[in-house]
Amino acid sequence: MDDEKLNDDNSPGEKKYEELDEETLFVVTQSFKALSDPTRIRILHLLFFKEYSVNEIAEVLHLKQSTVSHQLRFLKNLRLVKFRREGTTLYYSHDDKHVMDILNQTINHALHS
Amino acid sequence: MDDEKLNDDNSPGEKKYEELDEETLFVVTQSFKALSDPTRIRILHLLFFKEYSVNEIAEVLHLKQSTVSHQLRFLKNLRLVKFRREGTTLYYSHDDKHVMDILNQTINHALHS
DNA sequence: GTACTATATGAATATATTATCATATATGTT
DNA sequence: AACATATATGATAATATATTCATATAGTAC
């Protein structure tokens, strides 16, 4: 928890609760929002081991191409995925170890309880 | 990642992607949904070190009592918080170490980048 | 250039979510 | 019983979100 809680008044005995600053709150919220939708979780889970093209993702997960593309844009904006181009095909892969780790932890936690 | 990926056809060389089962997907989604709202994050963050009554939460975080109550119900349904009664006052505290741990990790990650 | 394929995008719709207000319920006190 | 206080709940309205369809864009081959 680091040192998030400190006195910021001058009463020696009283500890005042120190809120999360607005930007941290926003970043944390966004990270979890990315993982709060089943489609995005399925996509990230698919990308765990290897890269896939947009159409491959759509086929494997039985989703519309446009649905996948919209969600990939969402994930790309948060820098949770990246892509490389090969001709007209874009291969997407995950790009945030921390988020993938948290997803993995939570999946395993859910599987074992 | 455990053994989430297995063959389930009879082609010896081909590995077929094994999807998350529906219930796991649901549980994981719900857990992250709990953390995808700034009000709920603020409440859980407040509860990190000690219990608070509903009115205390509302005062400290500058929220309406009914907003806090609604969100606490949400968190209680997911068993992320519990409460004890003292007279007419209900003291809420967190009740899921795994989720609090993930929240903590993500806050620290956000703070240090 | 045209044709083909892969992906992205905009608009619309449907659904979900959140905060608020007003009120109900529950507990304690007199 | 009446009253005060703490919390919960239902209804509503505002906002956000996800999916779909239709179409646009970008790259490749000819």
PDB file of C-alpha atoms in Angstrom, chain A residues 15 18 33 37 46 49 65 70 74 82 93:
ATOM      1  CA  LYS A  15      -4.981  10.293  10.865  1.00  0.00           C
ATOM      2  CA  GLU A  18      -6.085  10.359   2.041  1.00  0.00           C
ATOM      3  CA  LYS A  33     -13.410  -1.312 -17.226  1.00  0.00           C
ATOM      4  CA  ASP A  37     -16.898  -6.974 -20.458  1.00  0.00           C
ATOM      5  CA  LEU A  46      -7.445 -15.748 -26.625  1.00  0.00           C
ATOM      6  CA  PHE A  49      -0.460 -17.333 -25.866  1.00  0.00           C
ATOM      7  CA  GLN A  65     -15.848  -8.698 -37.515  1.00  0.00           C
ATOM      8  CA  HIS A  70     -14.540  -2.026 -32.156  1.00  0.00           C
ATOM      9  CA  PHE A  74     -10.996   0.063 -27.232  1.00  0.00           C
ATOM     10  CA  LYS A  82      -0.770  -3.891 -30.118  1.00  0.00           C
ATOM     11  CA  SER A  93      -1.232  -9.390 -29.477  1.00  0.00           C
TER      12      SER A  93
END
